[in-house]
Amino acid sequence: MKRTAKPVFFIVALLIVALFLTAVFGVYGQYGDRRDTYIRGASDIRFGIDIRGGVDVTFGPVGSTEDISAQDVDTVRDVISQRLVLNNITDYEIYSDTTNKQVIVRFPWTSDEEDFDPNAAIEELGKTAMLEFRIGSDTEVQKDEDGNPVRDEYGNEVVVPTGEIVLTGEDVDTATALYDTSNGKNTPVVQLVLLESGKEKFAEATAEQAASDGTISIWLDNEMISNPTVDETIENGEAVISGGFADFSEASDLANLINSGALPFNIEVKSNGVIDPTLGDKSLDIMVMAGIIALALISLFMLFYYRLPGLVAVIALFGQVAGMIAGVSGYFGFFQSFTLTLPGIAGIILSIGMGVDANVITAERIKEEIRAGRTIDGAISRGYDSSFWAIFDGNVTNIIVAIVLMGVFGPPSGLWATILKPFLFMFPASTTGSIYSFGYTLLVGIIFNFVMGVTASRLMLKSITRFKCLRKPWLLGGERA
């Protein structure tokens, strides 16, 4: 029988503690007035309308509506919906009013919102996202039909670029925010992958500018965001927007805007209002306190009733809780943050209950093996082996339920909706954030139940029982000598 080394317990336990602390508190850097987020914590979780409230906003076209069709209105709705999803806002409602040429949206506040300003909250959704690559960086004052300077809402003259357009947002396939480490620093950039329609044009423009040390400026909504010097011809259809990003979130926001596409016409806010949380302002604090008390009581029960397996189960349970917080907050790079609603919290509670159940089943099996006269190592191995399939069967059925809920009630372009598309033809497209949040937290909780409650707990218990002072049958549920 292969034995687990003694240090394994401490290594696994320390990793769980590190995950718990970083997932709950996050990791941040402060440079003057700038605050950089390295690892998202619980404070970065975006809560749903039912918990924290949100914004009710109506978008409409700027100026006349005569040339705007119902299809244009539906396109605006789809673009705004895509922007919400790209910003990991899954708890939202959106409707298109084709009669009045308007789009109505309801969505929750951001996690760092303090003054609850609707105008600031909706700014991202209404951007036109007109991306242009131009030769040089020359500009001129925009003139109206009478030849007079056009002024913005603050009375300033509007300046527009005049350089030849090389590419537009329609030539971009994907935009991805990432860190450039080539200069020894983590510099946020946006990497663009061009479509075939843009590759040849970009290659010709970069070849021409490289020969004269020229520049190709990058403009978003007539605002220059970068003006890099062209050093060489770019023929592979990949471009990088660098500079001008205060932190990674700004690069991510730009990538999301580019990916979501441009609006068919300029829009403005016709009306907006604040939605009060349906559960009250203090409901989240009460739920968090109740969760802490419940976790403490469960931990005490596991420790006193199951002793050594109970100690290991408590450590694994904290790892499962940390994993679920991390899965919602955006802790992992491959798991984006998600809006947490009340049903989502119910999914967390349910998966924690399943995690406790898995540890109870295993501890009871180990106890039975000890009382049947097995050795300590044999009892642990047989206890985990005999309990695995019971745990597996119960969790797999819930995984299937979670995936179906995410496929039916999640974004139509989402992973699970795409995978289940052949089976979901009878369901209309519907994004119900509260149900989607339940399915997501349930799925993440079950995954971490296997990682922590089955794998990590087994390693820790096999390791800790290598210490002579702990190799006592009564610590595993047997009778005292």
Tab-separated table of C-alpha atoms in Angstrom, residues 37-41 44-46 88 324-338 440:
chain	number	residue	atom	x	y	z
A	37	THR	CA	-6.334	44.489	-8.212
A	38	TYR	CA	-4.073	41.457	-8.484
A	39	ILE	CA	-6.500	38.883	-7.078
A	40	ARG	CA	-10.215	39.580	-6.707
A	41	GLY	CA	-11.716	39.029	-3.262
A	44	ASP	CA	-15.369	42.412	-5.686
A	45	ILE	CA	-18.432	40.185	-6.047
A	46	ARG	CA	-21.240	41.838	-7.965
A	88	ASN	CA	-20.143	39.289	-16.352
A	324	MET	CA	-16.927	28.958	-4.382
A	325	ILE	CA	-16.130	32.564	-3.440
A	326	ALA	CA	-13.227	32.492	-5.907
A	327	GLY	CA	-15.454	31.045	-8.618
A	328	VAL	CA	-17.927	33.913	-8.265
A	329	SER	CA	-15.550	36.848	-7.701
A	330	GLY	CA	-13.319	36.274	-10.751
A	331	TYR	CA	-10.371	35.002	-8.685
A	332	PHE	CA	-9.356	32.578	-11.422
A	333	GLY	CA	-8.361	33.935	-14.816
A	334	PHE	CA	-10.308	31.207	-16.631
A	335	PHE	CA	-13.410	31.777	-14.446
A	336	GLN	CA	-14.843	35.260	-14.923
A	337	SER	CA	-16.852	36.901	-12.172
A	338	PHE	CA	-20.608	36.332	-12.092
A	440	TYR	CA	-23.441	28.346	-11.690
